[in-house]
PDB file of C-alpha atoms in Angstrom:
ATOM      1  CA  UNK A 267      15.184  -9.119 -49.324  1.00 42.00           C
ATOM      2  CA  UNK A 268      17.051  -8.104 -45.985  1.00 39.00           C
ATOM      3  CA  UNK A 269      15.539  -4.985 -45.496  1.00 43.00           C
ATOM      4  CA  UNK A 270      12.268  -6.472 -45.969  1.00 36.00           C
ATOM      5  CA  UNK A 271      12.975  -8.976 -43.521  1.00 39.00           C
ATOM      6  CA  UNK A 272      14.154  -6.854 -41.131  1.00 40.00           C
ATOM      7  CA  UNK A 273      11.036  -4.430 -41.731  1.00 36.00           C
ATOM      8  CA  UNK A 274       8.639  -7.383 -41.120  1.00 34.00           C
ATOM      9  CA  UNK A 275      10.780  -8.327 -37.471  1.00 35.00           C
ATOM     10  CA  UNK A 276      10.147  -4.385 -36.815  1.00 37.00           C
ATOM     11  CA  UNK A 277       6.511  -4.479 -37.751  1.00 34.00           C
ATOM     12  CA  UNK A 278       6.188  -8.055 -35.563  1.00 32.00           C
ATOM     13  CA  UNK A 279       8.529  -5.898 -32.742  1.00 35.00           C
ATOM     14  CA  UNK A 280       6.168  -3.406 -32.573  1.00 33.00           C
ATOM     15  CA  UNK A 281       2.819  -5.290 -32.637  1.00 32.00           C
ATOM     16  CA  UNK A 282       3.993  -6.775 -29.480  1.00 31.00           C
ATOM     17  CA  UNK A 283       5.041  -3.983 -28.278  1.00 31.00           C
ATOM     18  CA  UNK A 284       1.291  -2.487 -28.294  1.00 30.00           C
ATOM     19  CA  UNK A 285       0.297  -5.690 -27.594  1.00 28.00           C
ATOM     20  CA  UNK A 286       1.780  -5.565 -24.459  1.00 29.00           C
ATOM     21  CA  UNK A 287       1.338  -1.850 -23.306  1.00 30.00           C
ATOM     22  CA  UNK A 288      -2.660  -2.348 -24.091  1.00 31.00           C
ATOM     23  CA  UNK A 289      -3.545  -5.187 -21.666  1.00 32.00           C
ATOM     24  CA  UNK A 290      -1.243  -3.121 -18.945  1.00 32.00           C
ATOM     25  CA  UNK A 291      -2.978  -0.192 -18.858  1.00 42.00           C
ATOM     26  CA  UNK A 292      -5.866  -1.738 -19.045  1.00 43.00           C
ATOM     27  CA  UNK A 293      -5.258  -3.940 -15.805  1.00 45.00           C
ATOM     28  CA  UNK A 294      -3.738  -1.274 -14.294  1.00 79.00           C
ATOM     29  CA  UNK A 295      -6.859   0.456 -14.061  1.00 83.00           C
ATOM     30  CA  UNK A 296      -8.460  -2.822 -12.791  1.00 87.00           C
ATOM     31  CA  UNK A 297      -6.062  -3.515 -10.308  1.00 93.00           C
ATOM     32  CA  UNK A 298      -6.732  -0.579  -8.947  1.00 96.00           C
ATOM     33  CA  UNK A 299     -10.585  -0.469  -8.334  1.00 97.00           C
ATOM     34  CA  UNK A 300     -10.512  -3.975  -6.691  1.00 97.00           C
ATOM     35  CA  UNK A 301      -9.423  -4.296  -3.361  1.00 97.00           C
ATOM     36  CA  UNK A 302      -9.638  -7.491  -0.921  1.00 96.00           C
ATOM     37  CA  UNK A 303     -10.810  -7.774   2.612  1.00 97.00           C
ATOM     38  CA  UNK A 304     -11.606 -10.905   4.992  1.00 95.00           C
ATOM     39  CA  UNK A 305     -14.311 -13.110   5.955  1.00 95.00           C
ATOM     40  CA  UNK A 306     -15.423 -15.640   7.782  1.00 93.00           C
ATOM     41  CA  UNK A 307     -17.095 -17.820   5.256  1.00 90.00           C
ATOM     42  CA  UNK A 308     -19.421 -17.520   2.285  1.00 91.00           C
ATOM     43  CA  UNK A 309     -22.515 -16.308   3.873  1.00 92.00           C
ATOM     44  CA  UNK A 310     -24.787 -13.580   3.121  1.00 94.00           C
ATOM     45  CA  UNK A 311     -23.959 -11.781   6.697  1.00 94.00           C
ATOM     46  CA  UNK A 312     -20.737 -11.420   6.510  1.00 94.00           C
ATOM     47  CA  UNK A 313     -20.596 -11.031   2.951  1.00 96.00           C
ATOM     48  CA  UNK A 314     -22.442  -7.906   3.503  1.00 97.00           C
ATOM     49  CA  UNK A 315     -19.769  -6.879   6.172  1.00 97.00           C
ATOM     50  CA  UNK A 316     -16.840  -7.301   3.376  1.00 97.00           C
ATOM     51  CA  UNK A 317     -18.799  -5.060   1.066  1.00 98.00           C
ATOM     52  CA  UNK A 318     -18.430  -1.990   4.077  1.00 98.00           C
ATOM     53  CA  UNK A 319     -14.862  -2.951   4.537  1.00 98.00           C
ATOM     54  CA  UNK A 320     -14.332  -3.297   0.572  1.00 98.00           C
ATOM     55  CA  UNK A 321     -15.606  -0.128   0.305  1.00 98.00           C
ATOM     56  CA  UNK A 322     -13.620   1.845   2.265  1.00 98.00           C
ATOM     57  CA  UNK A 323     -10.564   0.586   1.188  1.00 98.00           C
ATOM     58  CA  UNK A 324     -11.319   1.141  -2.095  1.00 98.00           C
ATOM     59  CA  UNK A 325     -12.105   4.633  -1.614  1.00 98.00           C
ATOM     60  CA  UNK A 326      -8.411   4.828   0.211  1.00 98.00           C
ATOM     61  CA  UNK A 327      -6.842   3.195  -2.614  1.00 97.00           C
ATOM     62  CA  UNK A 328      -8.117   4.880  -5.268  1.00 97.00           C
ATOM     63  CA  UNK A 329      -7.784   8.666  -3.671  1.00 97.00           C
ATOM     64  CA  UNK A 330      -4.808   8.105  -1.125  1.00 97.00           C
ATOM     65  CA  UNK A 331      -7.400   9.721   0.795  1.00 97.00           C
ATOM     66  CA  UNK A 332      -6.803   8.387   4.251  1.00 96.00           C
ATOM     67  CA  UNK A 333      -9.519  10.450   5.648  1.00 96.00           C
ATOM     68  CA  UNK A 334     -12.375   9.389   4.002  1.00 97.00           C
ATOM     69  CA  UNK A 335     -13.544   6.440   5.841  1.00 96.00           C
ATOM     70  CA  UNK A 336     -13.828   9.114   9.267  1.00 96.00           C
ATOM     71  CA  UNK A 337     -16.520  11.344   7.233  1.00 97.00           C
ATOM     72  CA  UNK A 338     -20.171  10.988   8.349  1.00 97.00           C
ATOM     73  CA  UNK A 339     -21.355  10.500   5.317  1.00 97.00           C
ATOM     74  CA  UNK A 340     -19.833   6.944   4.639  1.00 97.00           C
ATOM     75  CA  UNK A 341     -22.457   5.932   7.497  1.00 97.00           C
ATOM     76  CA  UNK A 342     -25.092   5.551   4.797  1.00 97.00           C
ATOM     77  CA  UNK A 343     -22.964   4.687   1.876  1.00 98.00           C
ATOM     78  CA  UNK A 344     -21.774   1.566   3.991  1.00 97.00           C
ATOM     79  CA  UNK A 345     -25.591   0.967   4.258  1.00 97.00           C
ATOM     80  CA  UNK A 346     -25.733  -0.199   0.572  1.00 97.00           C
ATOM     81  CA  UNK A 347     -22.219  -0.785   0.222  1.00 98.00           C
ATOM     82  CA  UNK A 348     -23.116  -4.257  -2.086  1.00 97.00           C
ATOM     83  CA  UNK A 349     -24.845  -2.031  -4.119  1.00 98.00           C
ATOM     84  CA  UNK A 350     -21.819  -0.250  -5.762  1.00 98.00           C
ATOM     85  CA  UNK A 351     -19.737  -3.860  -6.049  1.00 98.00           C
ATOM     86  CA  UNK A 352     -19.542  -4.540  -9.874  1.00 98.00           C
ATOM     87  CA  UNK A 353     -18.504  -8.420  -8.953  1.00 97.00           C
ATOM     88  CA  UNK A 354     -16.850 -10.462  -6.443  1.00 97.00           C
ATOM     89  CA  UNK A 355     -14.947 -13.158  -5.850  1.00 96.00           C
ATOM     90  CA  UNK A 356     -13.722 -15.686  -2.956  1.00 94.00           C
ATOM     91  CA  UNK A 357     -10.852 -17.675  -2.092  1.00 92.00           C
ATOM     92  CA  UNK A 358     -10.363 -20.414   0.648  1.00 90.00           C
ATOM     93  CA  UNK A 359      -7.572 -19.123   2.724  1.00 84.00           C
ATOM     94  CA  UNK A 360      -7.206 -22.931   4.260  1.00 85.00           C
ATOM     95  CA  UNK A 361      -7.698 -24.481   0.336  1.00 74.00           C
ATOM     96  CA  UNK A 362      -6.079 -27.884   0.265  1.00 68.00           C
ATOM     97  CA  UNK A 363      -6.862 -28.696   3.629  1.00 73.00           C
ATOM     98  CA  UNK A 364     -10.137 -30.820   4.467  1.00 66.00           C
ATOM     99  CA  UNK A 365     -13.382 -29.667   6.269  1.00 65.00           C
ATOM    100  CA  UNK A 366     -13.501 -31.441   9.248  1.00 58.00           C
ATOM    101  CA  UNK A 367     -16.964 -30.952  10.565  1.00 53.00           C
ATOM    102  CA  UNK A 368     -20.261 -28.421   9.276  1.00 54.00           C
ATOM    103  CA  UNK A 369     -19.205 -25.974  11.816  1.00 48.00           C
ATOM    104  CA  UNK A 370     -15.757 -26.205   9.600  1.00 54.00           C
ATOM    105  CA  UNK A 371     -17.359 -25.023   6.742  1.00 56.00           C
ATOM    106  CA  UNK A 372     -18.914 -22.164   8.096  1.00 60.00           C
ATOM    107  CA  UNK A 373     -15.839 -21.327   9.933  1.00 77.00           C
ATOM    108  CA  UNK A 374     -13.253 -21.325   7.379  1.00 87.00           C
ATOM    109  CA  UNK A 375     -11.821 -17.693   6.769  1.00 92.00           C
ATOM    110  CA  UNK A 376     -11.708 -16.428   2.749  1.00 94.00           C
ATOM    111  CA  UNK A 377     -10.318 -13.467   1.221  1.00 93.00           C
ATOM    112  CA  UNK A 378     -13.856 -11.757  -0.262  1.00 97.00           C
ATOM    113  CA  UNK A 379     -12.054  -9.905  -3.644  1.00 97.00           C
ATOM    114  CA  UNK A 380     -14.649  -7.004  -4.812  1.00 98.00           C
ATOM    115  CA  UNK A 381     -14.278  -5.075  -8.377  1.00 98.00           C
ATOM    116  CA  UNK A 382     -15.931  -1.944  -8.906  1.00 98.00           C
ATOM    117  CA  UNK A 383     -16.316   0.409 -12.400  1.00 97.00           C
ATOM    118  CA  UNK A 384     -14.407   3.553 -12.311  1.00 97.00           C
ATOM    119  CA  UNK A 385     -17.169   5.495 -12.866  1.00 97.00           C
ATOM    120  CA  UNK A 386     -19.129   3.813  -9.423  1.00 98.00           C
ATOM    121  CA  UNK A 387     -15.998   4.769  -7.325  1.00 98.00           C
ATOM    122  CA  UNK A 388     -15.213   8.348  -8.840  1.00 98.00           C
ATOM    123  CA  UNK A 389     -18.876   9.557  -8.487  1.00 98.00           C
ATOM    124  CA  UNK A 390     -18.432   8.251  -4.707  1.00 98.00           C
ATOM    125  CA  UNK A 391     -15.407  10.341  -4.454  1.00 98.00           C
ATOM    126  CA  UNK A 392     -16.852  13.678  -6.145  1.00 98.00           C
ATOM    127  CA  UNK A 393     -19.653  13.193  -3.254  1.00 97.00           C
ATOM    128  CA  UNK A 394     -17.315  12.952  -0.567  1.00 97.00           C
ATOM    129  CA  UNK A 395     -15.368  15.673  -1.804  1.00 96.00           C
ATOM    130  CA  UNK A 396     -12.785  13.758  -3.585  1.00 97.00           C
ATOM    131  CA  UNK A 397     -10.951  12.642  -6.502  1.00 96.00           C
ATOM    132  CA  UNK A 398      -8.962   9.662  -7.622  1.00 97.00           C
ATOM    133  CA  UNK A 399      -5.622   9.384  -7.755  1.00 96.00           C
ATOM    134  CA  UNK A 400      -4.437   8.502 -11.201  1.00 93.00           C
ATOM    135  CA  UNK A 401      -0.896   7.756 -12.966  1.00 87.00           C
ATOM    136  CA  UNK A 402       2.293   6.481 -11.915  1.00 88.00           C
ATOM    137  CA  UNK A 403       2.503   6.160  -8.323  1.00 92.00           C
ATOM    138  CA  UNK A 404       6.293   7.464  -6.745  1.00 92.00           C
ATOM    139  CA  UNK A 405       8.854   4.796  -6.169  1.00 96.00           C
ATOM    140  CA  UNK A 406       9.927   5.646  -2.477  1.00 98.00           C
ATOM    141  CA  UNK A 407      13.474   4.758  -1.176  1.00 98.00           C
ATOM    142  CA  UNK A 408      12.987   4.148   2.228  1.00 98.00           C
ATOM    143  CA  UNK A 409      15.921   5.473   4.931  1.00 97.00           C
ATOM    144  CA  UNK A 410      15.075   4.221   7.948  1.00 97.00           C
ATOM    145  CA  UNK A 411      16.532   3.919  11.479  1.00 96.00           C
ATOM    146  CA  UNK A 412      16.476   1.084  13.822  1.00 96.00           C
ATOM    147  CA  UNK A 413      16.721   0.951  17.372  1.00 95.00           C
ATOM    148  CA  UNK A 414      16.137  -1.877  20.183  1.00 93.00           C
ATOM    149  CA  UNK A 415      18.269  -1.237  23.434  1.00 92.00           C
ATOM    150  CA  UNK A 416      21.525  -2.052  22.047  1.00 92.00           C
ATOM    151  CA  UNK A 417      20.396  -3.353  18.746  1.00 92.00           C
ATOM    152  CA  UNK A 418      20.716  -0.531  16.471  1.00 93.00           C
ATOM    153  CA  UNK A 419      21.406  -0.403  12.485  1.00 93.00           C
ATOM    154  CA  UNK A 420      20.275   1.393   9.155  1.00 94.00           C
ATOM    155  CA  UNK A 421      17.587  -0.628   7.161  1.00 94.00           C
ATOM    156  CA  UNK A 422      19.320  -1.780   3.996  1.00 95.00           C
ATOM    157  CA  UNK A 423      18.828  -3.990   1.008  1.00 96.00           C
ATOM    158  CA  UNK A 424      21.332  -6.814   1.722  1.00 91.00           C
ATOM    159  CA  UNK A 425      21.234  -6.726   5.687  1.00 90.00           C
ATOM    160  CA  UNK A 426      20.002  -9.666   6.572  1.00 90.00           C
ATOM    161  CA  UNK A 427      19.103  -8.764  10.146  1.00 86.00           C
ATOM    162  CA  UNK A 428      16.347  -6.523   8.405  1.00 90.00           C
ATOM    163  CA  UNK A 429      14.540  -9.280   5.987  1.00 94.00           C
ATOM    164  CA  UNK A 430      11.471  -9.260   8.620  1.00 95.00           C
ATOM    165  CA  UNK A 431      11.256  -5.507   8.206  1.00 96.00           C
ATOM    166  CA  UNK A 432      12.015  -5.555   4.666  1.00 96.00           C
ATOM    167  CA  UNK A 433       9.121  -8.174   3.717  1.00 97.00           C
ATOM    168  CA  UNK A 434       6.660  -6.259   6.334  1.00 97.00           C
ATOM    169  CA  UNK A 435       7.073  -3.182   4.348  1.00 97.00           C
ATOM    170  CA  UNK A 436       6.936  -4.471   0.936  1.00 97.00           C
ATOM    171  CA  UNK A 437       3.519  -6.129   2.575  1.00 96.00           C
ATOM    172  CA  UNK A 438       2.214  -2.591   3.776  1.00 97.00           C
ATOM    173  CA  UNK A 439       2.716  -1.077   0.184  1.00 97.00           C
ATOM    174  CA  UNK A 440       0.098  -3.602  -1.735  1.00 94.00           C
ATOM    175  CA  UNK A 441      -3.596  -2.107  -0.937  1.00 95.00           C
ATOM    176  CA  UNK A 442      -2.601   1.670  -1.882  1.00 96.00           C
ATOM    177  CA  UNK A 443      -0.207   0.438  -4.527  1.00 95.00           C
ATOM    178  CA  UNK A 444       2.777   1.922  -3.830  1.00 95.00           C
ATOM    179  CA  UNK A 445       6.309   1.357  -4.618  1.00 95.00           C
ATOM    180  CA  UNK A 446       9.309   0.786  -2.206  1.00 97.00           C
ATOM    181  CA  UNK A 447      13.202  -0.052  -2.648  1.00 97.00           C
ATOM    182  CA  UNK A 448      15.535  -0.608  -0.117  1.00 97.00           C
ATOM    183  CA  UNK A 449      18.672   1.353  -0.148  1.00 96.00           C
ATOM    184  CA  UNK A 450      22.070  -0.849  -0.730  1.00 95.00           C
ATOM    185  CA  UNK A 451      24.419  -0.712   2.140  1.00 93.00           C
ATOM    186  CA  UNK A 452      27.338   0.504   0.106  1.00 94.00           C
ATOM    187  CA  UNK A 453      25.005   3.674  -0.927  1.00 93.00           C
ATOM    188  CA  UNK A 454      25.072   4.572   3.060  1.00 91.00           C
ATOM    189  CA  UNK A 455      28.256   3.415   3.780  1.00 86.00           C
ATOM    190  CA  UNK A 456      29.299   6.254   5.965  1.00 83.00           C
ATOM    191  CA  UNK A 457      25.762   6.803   7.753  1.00 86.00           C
ATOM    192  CA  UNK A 458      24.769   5.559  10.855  1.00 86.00           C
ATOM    193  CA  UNK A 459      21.413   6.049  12.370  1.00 87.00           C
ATOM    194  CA  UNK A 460      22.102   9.092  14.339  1.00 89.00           C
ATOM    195  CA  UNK A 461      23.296  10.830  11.279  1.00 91.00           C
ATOM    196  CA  UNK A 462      20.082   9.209   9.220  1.00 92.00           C
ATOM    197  CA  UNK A 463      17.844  10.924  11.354  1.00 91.00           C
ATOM    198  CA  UNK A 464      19.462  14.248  11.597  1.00 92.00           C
ATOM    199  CA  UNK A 465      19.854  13.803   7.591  1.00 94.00           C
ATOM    200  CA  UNK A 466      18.399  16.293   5.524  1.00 95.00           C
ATOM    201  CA  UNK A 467      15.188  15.383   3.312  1.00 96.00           C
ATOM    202  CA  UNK A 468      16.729  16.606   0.058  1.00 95.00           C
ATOM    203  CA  UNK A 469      19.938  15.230   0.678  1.00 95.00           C
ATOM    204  CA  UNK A 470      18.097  11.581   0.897  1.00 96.00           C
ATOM    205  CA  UNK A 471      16.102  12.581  -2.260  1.00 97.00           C
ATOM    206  CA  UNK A 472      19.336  12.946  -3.710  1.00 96.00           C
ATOM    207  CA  UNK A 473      20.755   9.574  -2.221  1.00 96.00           C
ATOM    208  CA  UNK A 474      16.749   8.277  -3.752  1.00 97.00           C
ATOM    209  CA  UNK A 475      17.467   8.883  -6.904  1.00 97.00           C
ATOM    210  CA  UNK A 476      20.713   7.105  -6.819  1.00 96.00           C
ATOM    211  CA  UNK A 477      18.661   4.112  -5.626  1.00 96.00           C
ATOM    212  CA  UNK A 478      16.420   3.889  -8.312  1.00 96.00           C
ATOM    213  CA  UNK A 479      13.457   6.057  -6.659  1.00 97.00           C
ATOM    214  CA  UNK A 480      11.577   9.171  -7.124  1.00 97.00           C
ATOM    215  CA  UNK A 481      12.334  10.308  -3.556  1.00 97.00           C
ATOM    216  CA  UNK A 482      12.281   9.440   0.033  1.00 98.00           C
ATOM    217  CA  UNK A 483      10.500   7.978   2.698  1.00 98.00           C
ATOM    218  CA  UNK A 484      12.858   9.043   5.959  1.00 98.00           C
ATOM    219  CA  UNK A 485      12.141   7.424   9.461  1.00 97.00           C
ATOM    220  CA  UNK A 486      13.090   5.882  12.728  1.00 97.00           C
ATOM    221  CA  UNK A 487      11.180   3.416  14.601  1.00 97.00           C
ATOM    222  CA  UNK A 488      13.024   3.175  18.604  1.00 97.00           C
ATOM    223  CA  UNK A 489      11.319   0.203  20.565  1.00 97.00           C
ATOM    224  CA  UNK A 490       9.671   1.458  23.955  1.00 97.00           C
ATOM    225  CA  UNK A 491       9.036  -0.694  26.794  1.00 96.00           C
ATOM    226  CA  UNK A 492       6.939   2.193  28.071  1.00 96.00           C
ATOM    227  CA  UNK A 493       4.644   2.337  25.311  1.00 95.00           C
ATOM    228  CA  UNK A 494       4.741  -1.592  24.457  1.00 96.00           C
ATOM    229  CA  UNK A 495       5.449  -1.272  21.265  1.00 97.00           C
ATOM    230  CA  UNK A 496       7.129   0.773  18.452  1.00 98.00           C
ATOM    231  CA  UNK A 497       7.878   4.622  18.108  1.00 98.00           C
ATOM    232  CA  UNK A 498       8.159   5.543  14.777  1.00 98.00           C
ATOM    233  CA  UNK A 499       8.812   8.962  13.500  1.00 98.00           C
ATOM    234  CA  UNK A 500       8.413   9.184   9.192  1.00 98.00           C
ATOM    235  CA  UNK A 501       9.458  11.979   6.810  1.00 98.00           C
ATOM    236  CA  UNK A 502       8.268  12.744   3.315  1.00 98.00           C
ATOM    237  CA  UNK A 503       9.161  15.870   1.002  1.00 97.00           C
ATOM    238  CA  UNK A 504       6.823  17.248  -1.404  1.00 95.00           C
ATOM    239  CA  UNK A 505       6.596  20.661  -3.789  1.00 94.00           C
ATOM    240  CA  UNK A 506       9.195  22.083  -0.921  1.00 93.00           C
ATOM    241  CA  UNK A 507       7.538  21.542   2.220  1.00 96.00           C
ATOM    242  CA  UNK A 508       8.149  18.425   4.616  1.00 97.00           C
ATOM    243  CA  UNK A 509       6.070  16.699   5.866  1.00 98.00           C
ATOM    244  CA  UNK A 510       6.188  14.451   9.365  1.00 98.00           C
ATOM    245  CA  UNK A 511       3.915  12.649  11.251  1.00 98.00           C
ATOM    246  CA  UNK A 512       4.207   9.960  14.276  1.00 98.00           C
ATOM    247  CA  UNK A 513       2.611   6.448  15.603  1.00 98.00           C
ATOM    248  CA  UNK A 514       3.398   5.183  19.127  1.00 98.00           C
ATOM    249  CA  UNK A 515       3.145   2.029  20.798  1.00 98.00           C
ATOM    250  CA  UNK A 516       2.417  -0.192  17.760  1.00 98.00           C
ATOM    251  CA  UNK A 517       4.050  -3.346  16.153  1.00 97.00           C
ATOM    252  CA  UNK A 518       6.511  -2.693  12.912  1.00 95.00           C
ATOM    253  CA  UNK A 519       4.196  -4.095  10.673  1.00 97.00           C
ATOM    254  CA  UNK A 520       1.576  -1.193  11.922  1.00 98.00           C
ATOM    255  CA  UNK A 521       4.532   1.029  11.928  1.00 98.00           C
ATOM    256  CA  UNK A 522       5.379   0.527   8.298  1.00 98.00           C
ATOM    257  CA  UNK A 523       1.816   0.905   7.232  1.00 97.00           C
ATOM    258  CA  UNK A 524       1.027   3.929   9.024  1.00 98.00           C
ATOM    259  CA  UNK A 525       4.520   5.063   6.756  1.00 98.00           C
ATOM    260  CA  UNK A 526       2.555   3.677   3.620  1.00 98.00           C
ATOM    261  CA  UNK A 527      -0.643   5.494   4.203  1.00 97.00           C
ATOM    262  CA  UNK A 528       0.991   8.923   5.548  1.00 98.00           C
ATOM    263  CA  UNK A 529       3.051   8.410   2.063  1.00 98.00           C
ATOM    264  CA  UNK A 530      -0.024   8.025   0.246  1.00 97.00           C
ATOM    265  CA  UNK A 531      -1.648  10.852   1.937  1.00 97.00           C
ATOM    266  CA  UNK A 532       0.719  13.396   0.902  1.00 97.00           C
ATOM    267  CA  UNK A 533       1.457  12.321  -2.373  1.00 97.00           C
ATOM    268  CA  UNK A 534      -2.371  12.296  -3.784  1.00 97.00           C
ATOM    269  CA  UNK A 535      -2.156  15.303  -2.590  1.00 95.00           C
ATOM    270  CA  UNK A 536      -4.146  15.135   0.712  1.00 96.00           C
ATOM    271  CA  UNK A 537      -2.118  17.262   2.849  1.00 94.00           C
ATOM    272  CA  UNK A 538      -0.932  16.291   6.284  1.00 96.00           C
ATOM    273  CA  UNK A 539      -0.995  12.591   7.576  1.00 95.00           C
ATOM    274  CA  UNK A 540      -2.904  12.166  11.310  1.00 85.00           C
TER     275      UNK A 540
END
């Protein structure tokens, strides 16, 4: 009678089990051939101009392609860019606070959430010379270097100067759905940020994996009153080459998604970031 019982928790174990893997595949594939843009209201105008930005960041997403939306031919796929929306979706980004006035109404800004069918968005991509992007996205440890005049320091998991930076990144990663962790200060104990940007790129893989990650995203970002903004300077190793690439004069949160997308660009297997 015991072994049956305990056959009958295995069998219940293991329907869940399925149970649970099924639906996550399933919306993983959703999740991914959605994406979510901004308008101004619910009106057939600017509907139409969420389809052309839905559809170019849905081609990103799905490819890592970061070039795509720069080819000429997206001029006349943006042209009938409802046409390859399987459904939408809004929400009021002010819900729970009152219309004042008509004008209100027509002002109020939603997020405009479009789905599309795989096979829409990978017959789009075979045109454009393309191909999706499927699988397990890398975890990326990210090793970064701060500077600000005299305000320098290593980005970290429990620094809580960083927690700006920290939730800016994490916010860069969501419309290519990538996958960030922060190093723990006691895994770079002994490095500064002079030595973390003279560090080698498969030394940090190494220091990566011991963070939980498949490898690593290396940069600095030095503030320049010059440029009025943000240097940042971002690293990524892949099938033995490294690979760099540079954005001046922007804000950290553009800084950490240019690092997202040149990520994304390499990884898919896109070759060099602009």
């Amino acid at each position: 009678m015991l072994g049956f019982s305990r056959f009958v928790l295995a069998m219940i174990g293991l329907t869940a089990a399925l149970s649970i893997v099924r639906p996550a595949d399933a919306a993983g594939t959703a999740e991914l051939y959605q994406t979510q843009t901004i308008v101004t209201g619910q009106g057939e105008v600017n509907r139409q101009i969420g389809f052309r930005d839905c559809l170019d960041r849905v081609l990103v997403r799905v490819s890592g392609d970061q070039r795509l939306p720069q080819k000429p031919e997206m001029l006349a796929l943006r042209d009938k860019a409802g046409d390859f929306v399987d459904s939408f979706r809004y929400r009021d980004r002010l819900e729970g606070i009152p219309v004042h006035d008509e004008q209100g109404t027509h002002d109020r800004p939603h997020d405009l959430t479009c789905l599309y069918k795989p096979e829409v968005i990978d017959k789009l991509l075979t045109q454009l010379g393309s191909k999706p992007w499927l699988g397990e996205r890398s975890r990326l440890a990210v090793f970064l270097a701060t500077e600000q005049g005299a305000k320098r320091f290593v980005l970290t998991a429990d620094d809580p100067r960083a927690q700006a930076m920290r939730e800016s990144f994490v916010n860069a990663t969501g419309p290519l759905l990538m996958h960030i962790v922060f190093p723990p200060a006691v895994l770079l104990s002994s490095t500064d940020e002079k030595a973390l940007r003279a560090a080698d790129i498969t030394m940090l893989d190494q220091l990566a994996k011991k963070a939980g990650a498949d490898r690593a995203l290396a940069g600095s970002i030095v503030w320049s009153d010059k440029e009025l903004g943000w240097i940042a300077d971002w690293r990524l190793a892949m099938e033995g080459k490294t690979y760099a690439w540079q954005v001046r004069g922007v804000s950290f949160d553009e800084a950490f998604r240019v690092a997202t997308r040149g990520a994304a660009q390499v990884l898919s297997g896109n070759g060099q970031p602009d």
